Amino acid sequence: MKPQHIVIAALIATSSVAVAPAGAHHSTSMYDRSAPITIEAEVVEFRWVNPHSYLTVVEATVAGATPKTWSIEMSSPGVLTRSGWSKRTFNPGDKITLTFGPLRNGDLGGIFLQATLADGKIMTYSVELPTE
Amino acid sequence: MPASSNRSLLVGLVRAASVAVALGLPFVGNPQPATADWAALGALPDWSGVWVPDVAVQRRKERNELPPWAPAAKAQIDVLFAEDSAGRPKLLLDHCLPHGMPSWMLITHNAMEILVTPGRVTLLGEGDGNRLRRIYTDGRAHPEDPDLTIHGHSIGHWQGDTLVVDTVGIIPQSYIALSEAVGIPNNGHLHIAERIRLSAPDTLIDELTITAPQVLAEPWTTTRLWVRRRGDLYDIVEGQCVQGDLVEAVDEHGNAIFEHAPPADGGRVPLDR
């Protein structure tokens, strides 16, 4: 499933519990890492699934505005585990500060760059080897 | 038994198999190993642990070490590079099939482990559900008319501490990929020769010579590195690609089942799932 489909599926699903598919291996150049967006957000769902895990969040907005729901893609559980993540890294209801590279086409999706958890812990990952 | 004797024994067993074939005796693969066959493995290099691809090297070579593409293939590759740079990547691997050969060795971001057993070297990859290479080292030849598969038919033998692998029988659809967005199907008659060895105590180097007459002007030799990690943090994680396109549900009996994810457009299931 293509990233655009992921976003659409996530939007369809977020009225209840999100059920967006994670999609297959693919390039991430449809995301613009050079123009990152940082938002205050609440976790709706964290799908710890291959080949790409993803996070569905609702952006905190000013009163009266329609809240935006974003679908944020990341690497696989194998790669994320080696970066210190687990399936419990994010839980529904968690308040986080999230930075991501947005989809270039303007849909509400992005590639994960960094998150700051409520306890101040910063989550990142890399597919490149950590230096030892 | 000293290591050198073990190695001689192993080489001798492979030679015995070859001699049997030369004498016209039927060669039977997967022979029952003797205790000595298991002991002889101790003389081979230690490839245990988890091997993580050096993605930084992959990315450097993606742009700086290009295959000798045939002109028609080069024209397609140039477009794919341009499209990827413009943020419109072609999704080469969005079908959830294994990366296949040679792309697994060239571009994967996921780790693998290597099992060395009598008559076999087995590469077990992370992801795709069935990312697996069986390299037969029992002295057999390639089948005369192999069924084509994503990983092909591999035979190998040890030259000192180097595993020499020869692979044929790969489906024409399998990509020669430089990234998940840039690559071209081999289109048939693909042959891959590999020399795999430790280039440092915890670094595995795979030198591949790829012959693909439909898309390469001449054979392409390139290398990729894998770095060893130990410790359970690096355990291989089961990764079933297609699971990402399914959702957990409960049927009318209360059974835990998978269902296809709801179509993105509210209509039929997308073609790319």
mmCIF file of C-alpha atoms in Angstrom:
data_model
loop_
_atom_site.group_PDB
_atom_site.id
_atom_site.type_symbol
_atom_site.label_atom_id
_atom_site.label_comp_id
_atom_site.label_asym_id
_atom_site.label_seq_id
_atom_site.Cartn_x
_atom_site.Cartn_y
_atom_site.Cartn_z
ATOM 1 C CA MET A 1 0.000 0.000 0.000
ATOM 2 C CA LYS A 2 1.354 3.366 -0.978
ATOM 3 C CA PRO A 3 2.034 6.069 1.621
ATOM 4 C CA GLN A 4 -0.797 8.226 0.311
ATOM 5 C CA HIS A 5 -3.142 5.284 0.851
ATOM 6 C CA ILE A 6 -1.838 4.908 4.391
ATOM 7 C CA VAL A 7 -2.798 8.472 5.132
ATOM 8 C CA ILE A 8 -6.235 8.150 3.606
ATOM 9 C CA ALA A 9 -6.879 4.873 5.388
ATOM 10 C CA ALA A 10 -5.748 6.385 8.654
ATOM 11 C CA LEU A 11 -8.077 9.323 8.206
ATOM 12 C CA ILE A 12 -10.974 7.001 7.459
ATOM 13 C CA ALA A 13 -10.226 4.982 10.525
ATOM 14 C CA THR A 14 -9.379 7.530 13.168
ATOM 15 C CA SER A 15 -12.974 8.069 14.207
ATOM 16 C CA SER A 16 -12.639 4.794 16.115
ATOM 17 C CA VAL A 17 -9.387 2.947 16.526
ATOM 18 C CA ALA A 18 -7.115 3.516 13.563
ATOM 19 C CA VAL A 19 -6.618 0.517 11.313
ATOM 20 C CA ALA A 20 -4.340 1.899 8.636
ATOM 21 C CA PRO A 21 -2.140 -0.597 6.834
ATOM 22 C CA ALA A 22 1.597 -0.117 7.118
ATOM 23 C CA GLY A 23 2.488 -0.831 3.506
ATOM 24 C CA ALA A 24 5.495 -2.467 1.937
ATOM 25 C CA HIS A 25 9.126 -1.552 1.605
ATOM 26 C CA HIS A 26 9.550 1.700 -0.205
ATOM 27 C CA SER A 27 11.655 4.795 -0.668
ATOM 28 C CA THR A 28 10.841 7.746 1.569
ATOM 29 C CA SER A 29 11.623 10.553 -0.854
ATOM 30 C CA MET A 30 7.923 11.461 -1.022
ATOM 31 C CA TYR A 31 8.545 13.001 2.386
ATOM 32 C CA ASP A 32 10.351 16.318 2.745
ATOM 33 C CA ARG A 33 12.937 15.877 5.470
ATOM 34 C CA SER A 34 14.366 19.319 4.719
ATOM 35 C CA ALA A 35 11.220 21.093 5.947
ATOM 36 C CA PRO A 36 10.421 19.353 9.225
ATOM 37 C CA ILE A 37 7.251 20.142 11.141
ATOM 38 C CA THR A 38 7.062 20.016 14.939
ATOM 39 C CA ILE A 39 3.696 19.655 16.650
ATOM 40 C CA GLU A 40 2.255 19.023 20.085
ATOM 41 C CA ALA A 41 0.156 15.899 19.664
ATOM 42 C CA GLU A 42 -1.780 13.126 21.343
ATOM 43 C CA VAL A 43 -1.191 9.518 20.309
ATOM 44 C CA VAL A 44 -4.240 7.799 18.840
ATOM 45 C CA GLU A 45 -2.579 4.567 17.811
ATOM 46 C CA PHE A 46 0.898 3.056 17.494
ATOM 47 C CA ARG A 47 1.065 0.167 15.022
ATOM 48 C CA TRP A 48 4.164 -1.949 15.762
ATOM 49 C CA VAL A 49 4.113 -3.808 12.490
ATOM 50 C CA ASN A 50 6.283 -4.803 9.534
ATOM 51 C CA PRO A 51 7.569 -3.638 7.246
ATOM 52 C CA HIS A 52 6.957 -0.110 8.545
ATOM 53 C CA SER A 53 5.529 0.804 11.911
ATOM 54 C CA TYR A 54 3.482 3.963 12.143
ATOM 55 C CA LEU A 55 1.970 6.376 14.568
ATOM 56 C CA THR A 56 -1.405 8.058 14.308
ATOM 57 C CA VAL A 57 -1.635 11.302 16.277
ATOM 58 C CA VAL A 58 -4.047 14.179 16.692
ATOM 59 C CA GLU A 59 -2.441 17.587 16.646
ATOM 60 C CA ALA A 60 -3.297 19.919 19.500
ATOM 61 C CA THR A 61 -4.987 22.965 18.004
ATOM 62 C CA VAL A 62 -6.496 26.212 19.146
ATOM 63 C CA ALA A 63 -10.113 26.170 20.258
ATOM 64 C CA GLY A 64 -12.623 26.152 17.441
ATOM 65 C CA ALA A 65 -10.291 24.725 14.809
ATOM 66 C CA THR A 66 -10.703 21.200 13.457
ATOM 67 C CA PRO A 67 -7.941 19.016 14.892
ATOM 68 C CA LYS A 68 -5.600 17.522 12.319
ATOM 69 C CA THR A 69 -4.910 13.798 12.389
ATOM 70 C CA TRP A 70 -1.460 12.828 11.106
ATOM 71 C CA SER A 71 -0.160 9.411 10.080
ATOM 72 C CA ILE A 72 3.574 9.180 10.703
ATOM 73 C CA GLU A 73 5.625 6.377 9.241
ATOM 74 C CA MET A 74 8.875 4.920 10.552
ATOM 75 C CA SER A 75 11.132 1.886 10.127
ATOM 76 C CA SER A 76 10.525 -1.750 11.020
ATOM 77 C CA PRO A 77 10.287 -3.227 14.538
ATOM 78 C CA GLY A 78 13.700 -4.863 14.013
ATOM 79 C CA VAL A 79 15.450 -1.588 13.258
ATOM 80 C CA LEU A 80 13.488 0.311 15.909
ATOM 81 C CA THR A 81 14.236 -2.282 18.608
ATOM 82 C CA ARG A 82 17.950 -1.798 18.003
ATOM 83 C CA SER A 83 17.424 1.919 18.523
ATOM 84 C CA GLY A 84 15.840 1.295 21.924
ATOM 85 C CA TRP A 85 12.171 1.297 20.956
ATOM 86 C CA SER A 86 9.478 -1.217 21.870
ATOM 87 C CA LYS A 87 5.821 -1.773 21.083
ATOM 88 C CA ARG A 88 5.086 0.214 24.253
ATOM 89 C CA THR A 89 7.115 3.281 23.299
ATOM 90 C CA PHE A 90 3.887 5.074 22.419
ATOM 91 C CA ASN A 91 0.464 4.423 23.911
ATOM 92 C CA PRO A 92 -2.938 5.873 23.058
ATOM 93 C CA GLY A 93 -3.443 9.094 24.969
ATOM 94 C CA ASP A 94 0.270 9.881 25.337
ATOM 95 C CA LYS A 95 1.074 13.585 24.937
ATOM 96 C CA ILE A 96 4.186 14.006 22.821
ATOM 97 C CA THR A 97 6.151 16.611 20.922
ATOM 98 C CA LEU A 98 6.604 15.190 17.446
ATOM 99 C CA THR A 99 8.896 16.234 14.618
ATOM 100 C CA PHE A 100 8.433 14.746 11.156
ATOM 101 C CA GLY A 101 9.149 15.334 7.482
ATOM 102 C CA PRO A 102 5.752 15.962 5.844
ATOM 103 C CA LEU A 103 4.425 14.423 2.645
ATOM 104 C CA ARG A 104 5.298 16.696 -0.256
ATOM 105 C CA ASN A 105 1.771 16.415 -1.679
ATOM 106 C CA GLY A 106 0.245 18.112 1.354
ATOM 107 C CA ASP A 107 -1.627 15.100 2.713
ATOM 108 C CA LEU A 108 -1.543 14.676 6.474
ATOM 109 C CA GLY A 109 1.327 12.205 6.626
ATOM 110 C CA GLY A 110 5.014 12.229 7.324
ATOM 111 C CA ILE A 111 8.215 10.363 8.055
ATOM 112 C CA PHE A 112 9.177 10.211 11.736
ATOM 113 C CA LEU A 113 12.207 12.248 12.767
ATOM 114 C CA GLN A 114 11.971 12.677 16.549
ATOM 115 C CA ALA A 115 9.552 12.576 19.453
ATOM 116 C CA THR A 116 9.832 13.888 22.988
ATOM 117 C CA LEU A 117 7.821 11.812 25.425
ATOM 118 C CA ALA A 118 5.981 13.201 28.456
ATOM 119 C CA ASP A 119 8.896 12.228 30.732
ATOM 120 C CA GLY A 120 11.323 14.147 28.536
ATOM 121 C CA LYS A 121 12.853 11.110 26.855
ATOM 122 C CA ILE A 122 13.751 11.746 23.215
ATOM 123 C CA MET A 123 13.080 8.976 20.702
ATOM 124 C CA THR A 124 14.930 8.755 17.401
ATOM 125 C CA TYR A 125 16.165 5.914 15.225
ATOM 126 C CA SER A 126 18.578 5.205 12.427
ATOM 127 C CA VAL A 127 18.953 2.418 9.887
ATOM 128 C CA GLU A 128 22.658 3.140 9.902
ATOM 129 C CA LEU A 129 24.835 1.392 12.444
ATOM 130 C CA PRO A 130 25.193 3.007 15.836
ATOM 131 C CA THR A 131 28.760 3.839 16.672
ATOM 132 C CA GLU A 132 30.138 1.730 19.468
ATOM 133 C CA MET B 1 42.128 -32.787 15.077
ATOM 134 C CA PRO B 2 44.011 -29.652 14.020
ATOM 135 C CA ALA B 3 42.060 -27.046 12.105
ATOM 136 C CA SER B 4 44.026 -27.562 8.906
ATOM 137 C CA SER B 5 43.189 -31.266 8.950
ATOM 138 C CA ASN B 6 39.522 -30.493 9.415
ATOM 139 C CA ARG B 7 39.573 -28.176 6.443
ATOM 140 C CA SER B 8 41.294 -30.826 4.360
ATOM 141 C CA LEU B 9 38.638 -33.284 5.408
ATOM 142 C CA LEU B 10 35.866 -30.904 4.364
ATOM 143 C CA VAL B 11 37.496 -30.212 1.026
ATOM 144 C CA GLY B 12 37.995 -33.929 0.642
ATOM 145 C CA LEU B 13 34.317 -34.629 1.182
ATOM 146 C CA VAL B 14 33.340 -32.111 -1.465
ATOM 147 C CA ARG B 15 35.920 -33.570 -3.820
ATOM 148 C CA ALA B 16 34.584 -37.043 -3.119
ATOM 149 C CA ALA B 17 31.148 -35.874 -4.202
ATOM 150 C CA SER B 18 32.612 -34.385 -7.373
ATOM 151 C CA VAL B 19 34.563 -37.537 -8.077
ATOM 152 C CA ALA B 20 31.430 -39.620 -7.626
ATOM 153 C CA VAL B 21 29.701 -37.508 -10.253
ATOM 154 C CA ALA B 22 32.747 -37.700 -12.534
ATOM 155 C CA LEU B 23 32.707 -41.476 -12.282
ATOM 156 C CA GLY B 24 29.112 -41.494 -13.382
ATOM 157 C CA LEU B 25 27.790 -42.465 -9.985
ATOM 158 C CA PRO B 26 24.528 -40.798 -9.068
ATOM 159 C CA PHE B 27 25.081 -37.806 -6.787
ATOM 160 C CA VAL B 28 22.611 -37.632 -3.962
ATOM 161 C CA GLY B 29 22.268 -34.263 -2.293
ATOM 162 C CA ASN B 30 21.753 -33.725 1.422
ATOM 163 C CA PRO B 31 23.931 -36.693 2.412
ATOM 164 C CA GLN B 32 23.724 -37.802 6.028
ATOM 165 C CA PRO B 33 26.560 -36.044 7.852
ATOM 166 C CA ALA B 34 28.999 -38.043 9.904
ATOM 167 C CA THR B 35 30.422 -36.841 13.214
ATOM 168 C CA ALA B 36 33.528 -35.759 11.322
ATOM 169 C CA ASP B 37 31.427 -33.525 9.071
ATOM 170 C CA TRP B 38 30.090 -31.643 12.077
ATOM 171 C CA ALA B 39 33.572 -31.462 13.613
ATOM 172 C CA ALA B 40 35.011 -30.122 10.352
ATOM 173 C CA LEU B 41 32.771 -27.054 10.614
ATOM 174 C CA GLY B 42 34.930 -25.901 13.511
ATOM 175 C CA ALA B 43 37.740 -25.187 11.065
ATOM 176 C CA LEU B 44 35.608 -22.776 9.052
ATOM 177 C CA PRO B 45 35.490 -19.062 9.876
ATOM 178 C CA ASP B 46 33.055 -18.111 12.618
ATOM 179 C CA TRP B 47 30.094 -16.308 11.054
ATOM 180 C CA SER B 48 27.818 -16.530 14.097
ATOM 181 C CA GLY B 49 26.034 -13.518 15.535
ATOM 182 C CA VAL B 50 23.804 -11.037 13.737
ATOM 183 C CA TRP B 51 24.985 -9.249 10.617
ATOM 184 C CA VAL B 52 23.719 -5.724 10.149
ATOM 185 C CA PRO B 53 24.072 -4.180 6.685
ATOM 186 C CA ASP B 54 26.324 -1.137 6.429
ATOM 187 C CA VAL B 55 23.640 1.175 5.056
ATOM 188 C CA ALA B 56 26.016 4.141 4.916
ATOM 189 C CA VAL B 57 28.136 2.213 2.419
ATOM 190 C CA GLN B 58 25.034 1.287 0.431
ATOM 191 C CA ARG B 59 23.976 4.912 0.217
ATOM 192 C CA ARG B 60 27.434 6.076 -0.836
ATOM 193 C CA LYS B 61 27.559 3.482 -3.595
ATOM 194 C CA GLU B 62 24.020 4.225 -4.731
ATOM 195 C CA ARG B 63 25.289 7.392 -6.398
ATOM 196 C CA ASN B 64 29.032 6.888 -6.684
ATOM 197 C CA GLU B 65 29.442 3.354 -7.949
ATOM 198 C CA LEU B 66 27.011 2.835 -10.787
ATOM 199 C CA PRO B 67 26.603 -0.405 -12.702
ATOM 200 C CA PRO B 68 27.610 -0.469 -16.387
ATOM 201 C CA TRP B 69 24.027 -0.214 -17.546
ATOM 202 C CA ALA B 70 23.151 -1.001 -21.148
ATOM 203 C CA PRO B 71 21.948 2.209 -22.855
ATOM 204 C CA ALA B 72 18.217 1.415 -22.691
ATOM 205 C CA ALA B 73 18.487 0.503 -19.014
ATOM 206 C CA LYS B 74 20.578 3.606 -18.283
ATOM 207 C CA ALA B 75 17.839 5.819 -19.725
ATOM 208 C CA GLN B 76 15.296 4.257 -17.369
ATOM 209 C CA ILE B 77 17.621 4.516 -14.381
ATOM 210 C CA ASP B 78 18.254 8.214 -15.068
ATOM 211 C CA VAL B 79 14.498 8.838 -14.953
ATOM 212 C CA LEU B 80 14.173 6.879 -11.697
ATOM 213 C CA PHE B 81 16.951 8.926 -10.080
ATOM 214 C CA ALA B 82 15.285 12.141 -11.218
ATOM 215 C CA GLU B 83 11.862 11.042 -10.010
ATOM 216 C CA ASP B 84 13.270 10.032 -6.615
ATOM 217 C CA SER B 85 15.061 13.364 -6.291
ATOM 218 C CA ALA B 86 11.798 15.131 -7.147
ATOM 219 C CA GLY B 87 9.968 13.331 -4.338
ATOM 220 C CA ARG B 88 8.131 10.927 -6.642
ATOM 221 C CA PRO B 89 9.880 7.629 -5.895
ATOM 222 C CA LYS B 90 8.959 4.526 -7.834
ATOM 223 C CA LEU B 91 8.025 1.943 -5.198
ATOM 224 C CA LEU B 92 10.060 -0.990 -6.479
ATOM 225 C CA LEU B 93 9.322 -3.290 -3.555
ATOM 226 C CA ASP B 94 5.785 -2.364 -2.594
ATOM 227 C CA HIS B 95 4.552 -5.866 -3.467
ATOM 228 C CA CYS B 96 5.836 -7.381 -0.199
ATOM 229 C CA LEU B 97 7.712 -10.149 -2.013
ATOM 230 C CA PRO B 98 11.260 -10.662 -0.743
ATOM 231 C CA HIS B 99 13.802 -8.214 -2.136
ATOM 232 C CA GLY B 100 15.287 -11.171 -4.043
ATOM 233 C CA MET B 101 18.718 -11.517 -5.535
ATOM 234 C CA PRO B 102 20.811 -9.496 -5.886
ATOM 235 C CA SER B 103 18.829 -6.670 -4.246
ATOM 236 C CA TRP B 104 18.810 -8.301 -0.813
ATOM 237 C CA MET B 105 22.596 -8.167 -0.731
ATOM 238 C CA LEU B 106 22.717 -4.689 -2.306
ATOM 239 C CA ILE B 107 20.110 -2.541 -0.531
ATOM 240 C CA THR B 108 18.463 -4.137 2.481
ATOM 241 C CA HIS B 109 18.216 -2.165 5.722
ATOM 242 C CA ASN B 110 17.521 -5.305 7.749
ATOM 243 C CA ALA B 111 19.867 -7.700 9.511
ATOM 244 C CA MET B 112 20.549 -11.366 8.755
ATOM 245 C CA GLU B 113 22.119 -14.377 10.373
ATOM 246 C CA ILE B 114 24.133 -17.157 8.746
ATOM 247 C CA LEU B 115 23.937 -20.828 9.614
ATOM 248 C CA VAL B 116 26.777 -23.106 8.550
ATOM 249 C CA THR B 117 25.866 -26.793 8.659
ATOM 250 C CA PRO B 118 27.285 -29.823 6.845
ATOM 251 C CA GLY B 119 26.695 -29.351 3.130
ATOM 252 C CA ARG B 120 24.917 -26.034 3.502
ATOM 253 C CA VAL B 121 25.228 -22.362 4.277
ATOM 254 C CA THR B 122 21.883 -20.728 5.007
ATOM 255 C CA LEU B 123 21.243 -16.991 5.088
ATOM 256 C CA LEU B 124 18.225 -16.025 7.164
ATOM 257 C CA GLY B 125 17.057 -12.479 6.624
ATOM 258 C CA GLU B 126 14.831 -10.193 8.602
ATOM 259 C CA GLY B 127 11.675 -9.085 6.855
ATOM 260 C CA ASP B 128 9.532 -10.130 3.907
ATOM 261 C CA GLY B 129 8.366 -13.332 5.557
ATOM 262 C CA ASN B 130 10.624 -15.652 3.577
ATOM 263 C CA ARG B 131 13.919 -13.880 3.057
ATOM 264 C CA LEU B 132 16.092 -16.963 2.860
ATOM 265 C CA ARG B 133 19.010 -18.215 0.781
ATOM 266 C CA ARG B 134 20.090 -21.840 0.738
ATOM 267 C CA ILE B 135 23.653 -22.226 -0.539
ATOM 268 C CA TYR B 136 24.453 -25.884 -1.141
ATOM 269 C CA THR B 137 28.049 -26.806 -0.329
ATOM 270 C CA ASP B 138 27.560 -30.557 -0.652
ATOM 271 C CA GLY B 139 29.200 -30.709 -4.060
ATOM 272 C CA ARG B 140 26.091 -30.682 -6.189
ATOM 273 C CA ALA B 141 25.826 -28.828 -9.482
ATOM 274 C CA HIS B 142 23.045 -26.465 -10.545
ATOM 275 C CA PRO B 143 19.988 -28.215 -11.984
ATOM 276 C CA GLU B 144 20.056 -28.292 -15.766
ATOM 277 C CA ASP B 145 16.706 -26.559 -16.012
ATOM 278 C CA PRO B 146 15.995 -24.961 -12.615
ATOM 279 C CA ASP B 147 12.613 -23.607 -11.677
ATOM 280 C CA LEU B 148 13.100 -19.866 -11.485
ATOM 281 C CA THR B 149 12.828 -18.362 -8.017
ATOM 282 C CA ILE B 150 13.304 -15.001 -6.338
ATOM 283 C CA HIS B 151 16.583 -16.031 -4.722
ATOM 284 C CA GLY B 152 17.708 -18.469 -7.406
ATOM 285 C CA HIS B 153 19.681 -21.694 -7.016
ATOM 286 C CA SER B 154 22.976 -21.280 -5.174
ATOM 287 C CA ILE B 155 25.928 -23.637 -4.891
ATOM 288 C CA GLY B 156 29.093 -22.832 -3.001
ATOM 289 C CA HIS B 157 32.428 -24.075 -1.836
ATOM 290 C CA TRP B 158 35.108 -22.858 0.545
ATOM 291 C CA GLN B 159 38.362 -21.481 -0.793
ATOM 292 C CA GLY B 160 40.322 -21.086 2.394
ATOM 293 C CA ASP B 161 38.232 -18.691 4.491
ATOM 294 C CA THR B 162 36.208 -17.442 1.525
ATOM 295 C CA LEU B 163 32.802 -18.846 0.600
ATOM 296 C CA VAL B 164 32.554 -18.847 -3.189
ATOM 297 C CA VAL B 165 28.927 -18.833 -4.324
ATOM 298 C CA ASP B 166 27.396 -19.239 -7.760
ATOM 299 C CA THR B 167 23.724 -18.402 -8.286
ATOM 300 C CA VAL B 168 21.486 -18.959 -11.308
ATOM 301 C CA GLY B 169 17.772 -19.567 -11.829
ATOM 302 C CA ILE B 170 16.540 -16.159 -10.708
ATOM 303 C CA ILE B 171 13.218 -14.850 -11.986
ATOM 304 C CA PRO B 172 13.478 -12.042 -14.578
ATOM 305 C CA GLN B 173 11.348 -9.770 -12.383
ATOM 306 C CA SER B 174 13.967 -9.647 -9.645
ATOM 307 C CA TYR B 175 15.473 -6.178 -9.491
ATOM 308 C CA ILE B 176 19.052 -5.047 -9.744
ATOM 309 C CA ALA B 177 18.377 -2.215 -7.328
ATOM 310 C CA LEU B 178 20.512 0.625 -6.035
ATOM 311 C CA SER B 179 17.828 1.768 -3.596
ATOM 312 C CA GLU B 180 14.158 1.095 -2.924
ATOM 313 C CA ALA B 181 13.358 3.646 -5.644
ATOM 314 C CA VAL B 182 16.058 3.082 -8.266
ATOM 315 C CA GLY B 183 16.528 -0.251 -9.975
ATOM 316 C CA ILE B 184 15.515 -2.306 -12.973
ATOM 317 C CA PRO B 185 14.341 -5.904 -13.386
ATOM 318 C CA ASN B 186 17.153 -8.164 -14.561
ATOM 319 C CA ASN B 187 14.860 -9.386 -17.366
ATOM 320 C CA GLY B 188 16.416 -12.828 -17.536
ATOM 321 C CA HIS B 189 19.649 -14.845 -17.775
ATOM 322 C CA LEU B 190 20.971 -13.358 -14.539
ATOM 323 C CA HIS B 191 24.086 -14.921 -13.056
ATOM 324 C CA ILE B 192 25.646 -13.881 -9.757
ATOM 325 C CA ALA B 193 29.086 -14.919 -8.513
ATOM 326 C CA GLU B 194 29.958 -14.010 -4.934
ATOM 327 C CA ARG B 195 33.012 -14.185 -2.730
ATOM 328 C CA ILE B 196 32.038 -13.814 0.931
ATOM 329 C CA ARG B 197 34.660 -13.519 3.662
ATOM 330 C CA LEU B 198 35.600 -11.704 6.839
ATOM 331 C CA SER B 199 37.562 -8.568 5.983
ATOM 332 C CA ALA B 200 37.957 -7.762 9.684
ATOM 333 C CA PRO B 201 37.022 -9.727 12.810
ATOM 334 C CA ASP B 202 33.466 -8.350 12.771
ATOM 335 C CA THR B 203 33.083 -7.264 9.155
ATOM 336 C CA LEU B 204 31.776 -9.487 6.402
ATOM 337 C CA ILE B 205 32.403 -8.436 2.823
ATOM 338 C CA ASP B 206 30.330 -9.763 -0.056
ATOM 339 C CA GLU B 207 31.934 -9.197 -3.443
ATOM 340 C CA LEU B 208 29.312 -9.719 -6.115
ATOM 341 C CA THR B 209 29.907 -10.046 -9.825
ATOM 342 C CA ILE B 210 26.554 -9.638 -11.517
ATOM 343 C CA THR B 211 26.102 -10.701 -15.122
ATOM 344 C CA ALA B 212 22.791 -9.543 -16.558
ATOM 345 C CA PRO B 213 22.982 -9.436 -20.341
ATOM 346 C CA GLN B 214 19.528 -7.891 -20.752
ATOM 347 C CA VAL B 215 20.332 -4.744 -18.762
ATOM 348 C CA LEU B 216 24.100 -4.549 -18.122
ATOM 349 C CA ALA B 217 26.629 -3.822 -20.881
ATOM 350 C CA GLU B 218 29.180 -5.965 -19.067
ATOM 351 C CA PRO B 219 29.432 -7.803 -15.747
ATOM 352 C CA TRP B 220 29.310 -5.533 -12.724
ATOM 353 C CA THR B 221 31.483 -6.217 -9.688
ATOM 354 C CA THR B 222 30.606 -4.439 -6.466
ATOM 355 C CA THR B 223 30.937 -5.030 -2.736
ATOM 356 C CA ARG B 224 28.690 -4.592 0.272
ATOM 357 C CA LEU B 225 29.605 -4.788 3.943
ATOM 358 C CA TRP B 226 27.846 -6.363 6.902
ATOM 359 C CA VAL B 227 28.881 -5.611 10.479
ATOM 360 C CA ARG B 228 28.600 -8.202 13.256
ATOM 361 C CA ARG B 229 26.679 -7.434 16.394
ATOM 362 C CA ARG B 230 26.214 -9.728 19.355
ATOM 363 C CA GLY B 231 23.865 -9.412 22.288
ATOM 364 C CA ASP B 232 20.137 -10.020 22.325
ATOM 365 C CA LEU B 233 19.373 -6.434 21.323
ATOM 366 C CA TYR B 234 20.320 -7.573 17.827
ATOM 367 C CA ASP B 235 18.223 -10.736 17.719
ATOM 368 C CA ILE B 236 16.480 -11.096 14.393
ATOM 369 C CA VAL B 237 12.890 -9.875 14.660
ATOM 370 C CA GLU B 238 10.276 -11.793 12.713
ATOM 371 C CA GLY B 239 9.028 -9.530 9.978
ATOM 372 C CA GLN B 240 6.103 -10.620 7.833
ATOM 373 C CA CYS B 241 5.732 -7.867 5.280
ATOM 374 C CA VAL B 242 2.182 -8.703 4.267
ATOM 375 C CA GLN B 243 1.072 -8.515 7.911
ATOM 376 C CA GLY B 244 1.292 -4.757 7.508
ATOM 377 C CA ASP B 245 -1.557 -4.860 5.016
ATOM 378 C CA LEU B 246 -3.820 -6.855 7.324
ATOM 379 C CA VAL B 247 -5.683 -5.881 10.453
ATOM 380 C CA GLU B 248 -6.523 -7.897 13.535
ATOM 381 C CA ALA B 249 -10.192 -8.696 13.848
ATOM 382 C CA VAL B 250 -12.596 -11.121 15.535
ATOM 383 C CA ASP B 251 -14.890 -13.391 13.519
ATOM 384 C CA GLU B 252 -18.462 -14.450 14.327
ATOM 385 C CA HIS B 253 -17.187 -17.287 16.542
ATOM 386 C CA GLY B 254 -14.948 -15.038 18.576
ATOM 387 C CA ASN B 255 -11.767 -16.264 16.864
ATOM 388 C CA ALA B 256 -8.823 -13.939 16.526
ATOM 389 C CA ILE B 257 -8.268 -13.530 12.790
ATOM 390 C CA PHE B 258 -6.680 -11.295 10.195
ATOM 391 C CA GLU B 259 -8.730 -9.348 7.701
ATOM 392 C CA HIS B 260 -7.654 -7.330 4.717
ATOM 393 C CA ALA B 261 -7.287 -3.675 5.624
ATOM 394 C CA PRO B 262 -10.156 -1.499 4.472
ATOM 395 C CA PRO B 263 -9.523 -0.150 0.976
ATOM 396 C CA ALA B 264 -8.070 3.329 1.009
ATOM 397 C CA ASP B 265 -10.639 4.722 -1.417
ATOM 398 C CA GLY B 266 -13.642 2.964 0.070
ATOM 399 C CA GLY B 267 -13.828 0.722 -2.981
ATOM 400 C CA ARG B 268 -11.844 -2.327 -3.921
ATOM 401 C CA VAL B 269 -8.567 -3.322 -2.323
ATOM 402 C CA PRO B 270 -5.734 -1.286 -3.854
ATOM 403 C CA LEU B 271 -3.790 -3.022 -6.611
ATOM 404 C CA ASP B 272 -0.488 -2.541 -4.845
ATOM 405 C CA ARG B 273 -1.271 -4.530 -1.766
#
